[in-house]
PDB file of C-alpha atoms and ligand atoms in Angstrom:
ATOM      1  CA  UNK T   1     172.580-117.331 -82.106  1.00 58.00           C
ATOM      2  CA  UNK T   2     170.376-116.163 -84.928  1.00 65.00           C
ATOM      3  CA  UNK T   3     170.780-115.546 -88.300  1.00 79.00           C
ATOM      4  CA  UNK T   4     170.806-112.491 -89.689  1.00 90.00           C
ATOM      5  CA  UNK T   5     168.963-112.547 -92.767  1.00 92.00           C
ATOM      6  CA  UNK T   6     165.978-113.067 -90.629  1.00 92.00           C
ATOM      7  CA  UNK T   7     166.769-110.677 -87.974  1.00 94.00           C
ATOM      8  CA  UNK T   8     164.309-108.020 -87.726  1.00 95.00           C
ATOM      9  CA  UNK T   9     164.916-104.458 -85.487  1.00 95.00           C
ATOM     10  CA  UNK T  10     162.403-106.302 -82.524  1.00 94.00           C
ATOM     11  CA  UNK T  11     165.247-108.797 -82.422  1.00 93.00           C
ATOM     12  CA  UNK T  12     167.406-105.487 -81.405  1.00 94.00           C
ATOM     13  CA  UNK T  13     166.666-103.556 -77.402  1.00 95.00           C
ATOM     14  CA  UNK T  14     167.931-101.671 -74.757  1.00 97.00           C
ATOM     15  CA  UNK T  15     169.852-103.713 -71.509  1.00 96.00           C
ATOM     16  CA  UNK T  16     170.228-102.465 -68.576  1.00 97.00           C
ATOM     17  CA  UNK T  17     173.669-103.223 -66.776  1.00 97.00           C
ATOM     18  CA  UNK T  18     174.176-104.087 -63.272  1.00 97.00           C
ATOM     19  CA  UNK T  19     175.698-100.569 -61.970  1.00 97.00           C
ATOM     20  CA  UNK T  20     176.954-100.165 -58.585  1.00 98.00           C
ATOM     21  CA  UNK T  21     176.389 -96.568 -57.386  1.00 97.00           C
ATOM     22  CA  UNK T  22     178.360 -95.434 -54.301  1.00 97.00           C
ATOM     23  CA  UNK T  23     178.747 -91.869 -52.962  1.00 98.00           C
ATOM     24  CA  UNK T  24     182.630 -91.835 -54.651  1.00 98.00           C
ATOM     25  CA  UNK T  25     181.166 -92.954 -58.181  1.00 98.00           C
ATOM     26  CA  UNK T  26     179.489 -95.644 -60.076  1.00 97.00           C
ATOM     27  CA  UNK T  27     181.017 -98.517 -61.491  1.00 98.00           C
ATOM     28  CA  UNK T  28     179.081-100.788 -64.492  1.00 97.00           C
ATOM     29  CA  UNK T  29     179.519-104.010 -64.963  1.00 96.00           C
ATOM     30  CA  UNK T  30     179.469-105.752 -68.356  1.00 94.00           C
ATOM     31  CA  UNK T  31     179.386-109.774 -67.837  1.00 91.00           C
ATOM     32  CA  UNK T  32     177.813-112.435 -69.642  1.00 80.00           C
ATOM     33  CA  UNK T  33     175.608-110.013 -72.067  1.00 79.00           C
ATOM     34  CA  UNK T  34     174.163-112.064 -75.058  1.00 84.00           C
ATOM     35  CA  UNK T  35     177.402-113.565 -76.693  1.00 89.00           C
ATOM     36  CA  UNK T  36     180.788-113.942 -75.707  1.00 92.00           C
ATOM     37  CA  UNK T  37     183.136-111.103 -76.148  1.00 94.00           C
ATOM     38  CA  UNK T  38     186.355-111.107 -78.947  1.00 96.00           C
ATOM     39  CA  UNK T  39     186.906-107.453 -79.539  1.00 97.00           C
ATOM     40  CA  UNK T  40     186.385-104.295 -77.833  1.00 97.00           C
ATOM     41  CA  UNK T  41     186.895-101.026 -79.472  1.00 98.00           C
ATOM     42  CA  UNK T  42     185.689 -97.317 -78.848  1.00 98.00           C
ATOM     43  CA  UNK T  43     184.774 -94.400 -81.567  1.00 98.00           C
ATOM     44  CA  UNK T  44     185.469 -90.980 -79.915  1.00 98.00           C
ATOM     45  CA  UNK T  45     186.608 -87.515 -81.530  1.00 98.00           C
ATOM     46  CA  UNK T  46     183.715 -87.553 -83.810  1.00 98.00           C
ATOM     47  CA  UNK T  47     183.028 -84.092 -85.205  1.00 97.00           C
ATOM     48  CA  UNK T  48     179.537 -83.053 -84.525  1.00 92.00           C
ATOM     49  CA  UNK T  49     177.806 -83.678 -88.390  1.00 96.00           C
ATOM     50  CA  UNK T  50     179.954 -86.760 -89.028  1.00 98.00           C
ATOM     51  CA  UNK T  51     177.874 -89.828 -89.511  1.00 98.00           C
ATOM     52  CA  UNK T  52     179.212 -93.467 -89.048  1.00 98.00           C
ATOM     53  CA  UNK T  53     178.470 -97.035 -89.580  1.00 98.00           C
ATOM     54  CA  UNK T  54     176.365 -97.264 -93.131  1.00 98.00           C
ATOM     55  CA  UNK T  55     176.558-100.751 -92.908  1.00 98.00           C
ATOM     56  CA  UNK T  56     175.158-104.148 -91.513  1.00 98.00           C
ATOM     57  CA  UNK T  57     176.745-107.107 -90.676  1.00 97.00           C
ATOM     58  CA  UNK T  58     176.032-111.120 -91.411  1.00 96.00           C
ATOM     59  CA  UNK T  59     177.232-112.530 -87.818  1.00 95.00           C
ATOM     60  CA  UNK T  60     178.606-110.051 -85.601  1.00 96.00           C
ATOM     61  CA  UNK T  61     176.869-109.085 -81.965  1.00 96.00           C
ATOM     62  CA  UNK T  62     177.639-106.026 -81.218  1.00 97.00           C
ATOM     63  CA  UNK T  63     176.637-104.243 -77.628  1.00 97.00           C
ATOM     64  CA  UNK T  64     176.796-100.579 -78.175  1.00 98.00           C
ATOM     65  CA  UNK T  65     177.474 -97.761 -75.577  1.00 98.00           C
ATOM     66  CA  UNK T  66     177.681 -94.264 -74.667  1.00 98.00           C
ATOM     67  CA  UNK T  67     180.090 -94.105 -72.496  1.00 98.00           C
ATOM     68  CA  UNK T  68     180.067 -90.644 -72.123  1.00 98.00           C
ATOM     69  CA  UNK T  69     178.147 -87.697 -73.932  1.00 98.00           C
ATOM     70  CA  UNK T  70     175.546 -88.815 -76.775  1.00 98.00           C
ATOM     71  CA  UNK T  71     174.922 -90.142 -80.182  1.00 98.00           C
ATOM     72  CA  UNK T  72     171.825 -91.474 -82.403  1.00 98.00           C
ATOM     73  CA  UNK T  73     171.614 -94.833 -83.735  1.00 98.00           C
ATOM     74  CA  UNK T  74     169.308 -95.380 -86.431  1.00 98.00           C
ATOM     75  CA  UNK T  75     168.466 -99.550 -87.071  1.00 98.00           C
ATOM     76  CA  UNK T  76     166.853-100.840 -90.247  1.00 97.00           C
ATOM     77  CA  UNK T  77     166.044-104.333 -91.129  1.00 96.00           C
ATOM     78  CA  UNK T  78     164.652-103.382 -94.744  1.00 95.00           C
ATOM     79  CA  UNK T  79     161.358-103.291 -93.662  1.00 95.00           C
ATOM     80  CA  UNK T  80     161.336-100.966 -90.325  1.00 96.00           C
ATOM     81  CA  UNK T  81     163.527 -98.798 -88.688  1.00 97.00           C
ATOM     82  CA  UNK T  82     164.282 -97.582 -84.922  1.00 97.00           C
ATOM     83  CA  UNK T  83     165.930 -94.877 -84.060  1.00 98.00           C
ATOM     84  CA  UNK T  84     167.315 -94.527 -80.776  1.00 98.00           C
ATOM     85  CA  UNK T  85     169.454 -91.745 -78.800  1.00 98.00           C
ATOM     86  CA  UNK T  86     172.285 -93.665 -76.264  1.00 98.00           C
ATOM     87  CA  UNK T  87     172.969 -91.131 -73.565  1.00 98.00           C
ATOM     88  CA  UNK T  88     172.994 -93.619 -70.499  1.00 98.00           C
ATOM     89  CA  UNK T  89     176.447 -95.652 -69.836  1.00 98.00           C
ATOM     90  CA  UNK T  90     174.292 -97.773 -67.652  1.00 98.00           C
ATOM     91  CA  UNK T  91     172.362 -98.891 -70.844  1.00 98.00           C
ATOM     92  CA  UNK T  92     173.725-100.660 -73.890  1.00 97.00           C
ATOM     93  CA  UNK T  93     172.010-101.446 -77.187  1.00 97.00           C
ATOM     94  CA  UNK T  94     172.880-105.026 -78.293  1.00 97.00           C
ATOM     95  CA  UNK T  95     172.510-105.400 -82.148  1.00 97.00           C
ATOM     96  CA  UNK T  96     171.918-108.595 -83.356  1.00 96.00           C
ATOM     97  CA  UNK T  97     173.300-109.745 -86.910  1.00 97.00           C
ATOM     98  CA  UNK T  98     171.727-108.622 -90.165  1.00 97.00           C
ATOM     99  CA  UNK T  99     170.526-104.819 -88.835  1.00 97.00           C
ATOM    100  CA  UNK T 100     171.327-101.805 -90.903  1.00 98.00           C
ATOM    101  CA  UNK T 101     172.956 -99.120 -88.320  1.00 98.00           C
ATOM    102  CA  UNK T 102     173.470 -95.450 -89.147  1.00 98.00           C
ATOM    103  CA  UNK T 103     175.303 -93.138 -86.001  1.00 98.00           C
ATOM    104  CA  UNK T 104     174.950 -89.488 -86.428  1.00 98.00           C
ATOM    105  CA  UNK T 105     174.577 -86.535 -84.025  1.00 98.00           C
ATOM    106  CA  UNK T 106     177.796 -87.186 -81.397  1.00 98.00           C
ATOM    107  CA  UNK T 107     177.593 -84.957 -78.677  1.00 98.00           C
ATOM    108  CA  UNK T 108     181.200 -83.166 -77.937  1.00 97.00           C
ATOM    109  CA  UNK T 109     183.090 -85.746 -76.231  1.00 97.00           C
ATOM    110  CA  UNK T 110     180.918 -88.509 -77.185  1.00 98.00           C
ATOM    111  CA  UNK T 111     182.457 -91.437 -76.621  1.00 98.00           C
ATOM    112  CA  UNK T 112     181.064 -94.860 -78.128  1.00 98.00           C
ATOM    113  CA  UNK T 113     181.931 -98.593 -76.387  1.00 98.00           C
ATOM    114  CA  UNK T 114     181.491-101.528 -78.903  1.00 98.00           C
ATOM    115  CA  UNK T 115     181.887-104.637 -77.615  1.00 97.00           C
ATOM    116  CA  UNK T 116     182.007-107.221 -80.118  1.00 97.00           C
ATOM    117  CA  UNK T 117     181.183-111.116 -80.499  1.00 96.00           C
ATOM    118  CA  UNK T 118     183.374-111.547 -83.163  1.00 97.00           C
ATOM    119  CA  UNK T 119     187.530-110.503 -84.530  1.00 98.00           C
ATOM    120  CA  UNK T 120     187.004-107.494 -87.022  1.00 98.00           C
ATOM    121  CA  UNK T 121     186.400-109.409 -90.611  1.00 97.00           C
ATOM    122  CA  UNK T 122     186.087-107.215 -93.806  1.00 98.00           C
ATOM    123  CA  UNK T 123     183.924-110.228 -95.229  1.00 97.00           C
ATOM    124  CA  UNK T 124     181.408-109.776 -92.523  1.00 97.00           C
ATOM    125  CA  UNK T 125     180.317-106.543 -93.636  1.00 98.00           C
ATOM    126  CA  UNK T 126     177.652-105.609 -96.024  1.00 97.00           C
ATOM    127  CA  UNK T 127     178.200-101.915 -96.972  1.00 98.00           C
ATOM    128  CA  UNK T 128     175.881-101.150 -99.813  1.00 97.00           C
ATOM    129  CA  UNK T 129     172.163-100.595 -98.514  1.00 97.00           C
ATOM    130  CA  UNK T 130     170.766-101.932-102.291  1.00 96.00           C
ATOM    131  CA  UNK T 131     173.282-105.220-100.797  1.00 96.00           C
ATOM    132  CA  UNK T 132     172.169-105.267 -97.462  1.00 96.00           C
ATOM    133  CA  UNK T 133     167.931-105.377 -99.164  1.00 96.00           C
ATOM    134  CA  UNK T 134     168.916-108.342-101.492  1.00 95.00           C
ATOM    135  CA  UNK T 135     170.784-109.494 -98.167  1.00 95.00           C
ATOM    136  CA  UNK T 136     167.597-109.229 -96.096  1.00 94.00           C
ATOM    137  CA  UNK T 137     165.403-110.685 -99.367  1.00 85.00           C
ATOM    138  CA  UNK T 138     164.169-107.391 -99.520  1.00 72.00           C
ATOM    139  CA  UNK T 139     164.484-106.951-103.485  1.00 58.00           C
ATOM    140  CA  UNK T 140     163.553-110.290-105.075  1.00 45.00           C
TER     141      UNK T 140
HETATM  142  P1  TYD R   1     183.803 -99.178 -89.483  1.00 50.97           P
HETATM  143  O1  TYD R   1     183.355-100.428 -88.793  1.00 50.97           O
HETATM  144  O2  TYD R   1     183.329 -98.965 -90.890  1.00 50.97           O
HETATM  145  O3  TYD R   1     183.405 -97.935 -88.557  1.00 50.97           O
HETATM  146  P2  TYD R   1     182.169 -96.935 -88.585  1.00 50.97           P
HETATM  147  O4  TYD R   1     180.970 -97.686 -89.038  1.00 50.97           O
HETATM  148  O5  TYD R   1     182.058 -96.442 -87.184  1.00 50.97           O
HETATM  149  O6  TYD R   1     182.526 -95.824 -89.507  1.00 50.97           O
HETATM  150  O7  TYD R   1     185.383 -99.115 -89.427  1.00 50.97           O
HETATM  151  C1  TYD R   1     186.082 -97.978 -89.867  1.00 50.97           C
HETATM  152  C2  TYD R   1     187.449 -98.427 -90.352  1.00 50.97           C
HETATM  153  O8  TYD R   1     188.192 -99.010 -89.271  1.00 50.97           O
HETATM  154  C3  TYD R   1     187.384 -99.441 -91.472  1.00 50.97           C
HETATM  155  O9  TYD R   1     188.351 -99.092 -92.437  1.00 50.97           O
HETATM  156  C4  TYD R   1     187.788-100.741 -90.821  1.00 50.97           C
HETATM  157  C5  TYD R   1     188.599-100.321 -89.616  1.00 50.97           C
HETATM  158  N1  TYD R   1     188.399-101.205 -88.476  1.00 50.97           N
HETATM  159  C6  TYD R   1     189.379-102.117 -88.131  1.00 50.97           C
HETATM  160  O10 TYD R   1     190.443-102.203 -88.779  1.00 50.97           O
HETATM  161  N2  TYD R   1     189.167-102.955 -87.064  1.00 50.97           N
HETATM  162  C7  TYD R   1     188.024-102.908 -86.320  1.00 50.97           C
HETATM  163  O11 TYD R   1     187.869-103.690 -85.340  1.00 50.97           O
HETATM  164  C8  TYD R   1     187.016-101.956 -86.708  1.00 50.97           C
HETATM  165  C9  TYD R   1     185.727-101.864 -85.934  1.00 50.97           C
HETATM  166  C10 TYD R   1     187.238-101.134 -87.785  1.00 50.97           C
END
């Protein structure tokens, strides 16, 4: 585990899970993917110019998916920024502690798989970007 305030988005990528493709369907397989899972929860219903998340947090992993349709993810660690489009539910985007994530651009029926390392905590958010810089030692 590492900690946040020195996460950077290189820390944050792309993994591909195991998938089993048969003629009646495919069937993906999340096991054993960074941290150890407390919470699940899924973001759906999301009108087309709404934008989400605005916030970082200090400890959580989180392992982001489209699980169907399409959204944008845009990661900042106060310095850099990636932006990346999650269209795949054979891919997920694990984000390490201490990024910045913006959402934006849901596809209809977009629907968005978290997968969480920790129980949802209020405390463990950081919701104010100027918070999140003096977080990150950003503004001195
Ligand atoms: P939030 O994490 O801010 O979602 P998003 O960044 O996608 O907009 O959560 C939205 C609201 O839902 C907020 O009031 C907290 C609540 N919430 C819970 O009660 N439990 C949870 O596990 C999560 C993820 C959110």
């Amino acid at each position: 585990m590492i900690d946040g305030i020195n996460t950077t988005i290189h820390d944050c990528h792309i993994i591909q899970l195991r998938t089993v493709l048969r003629p009646e369907g495919k069937l993906t397989i999340i096991q054993n993917e960074k941290f150890d899972l407390k919470r699940v929860y899924y973001i759906y219903d999301v009108p087309e110019e709404a934008e989400r998340g605005y916030h970082a947090h200090k400890t959580l992993y989180q392992l982001v998916i489209a699980i169907s349709g399409s959204f944008s993810v845009r990661l900042k660690d106060g310095v850099r920024e990636w932006n990346v489009r999650l269209r795949d539910p054979k891919k997920g985007l694990l984000i390490r502690p201490g990024l910045w994530r913006e959402m934006s651009n849901f596809s209809v029926g977009a629907v968005c798989l978290v997968l969480a390392s920790e129980l949802y905590s209020e405390e463990d958010y950081i919701r104010s970007y100027d918070s999140f810089l003096s977080y990150k030692k950003c503004i001195q």
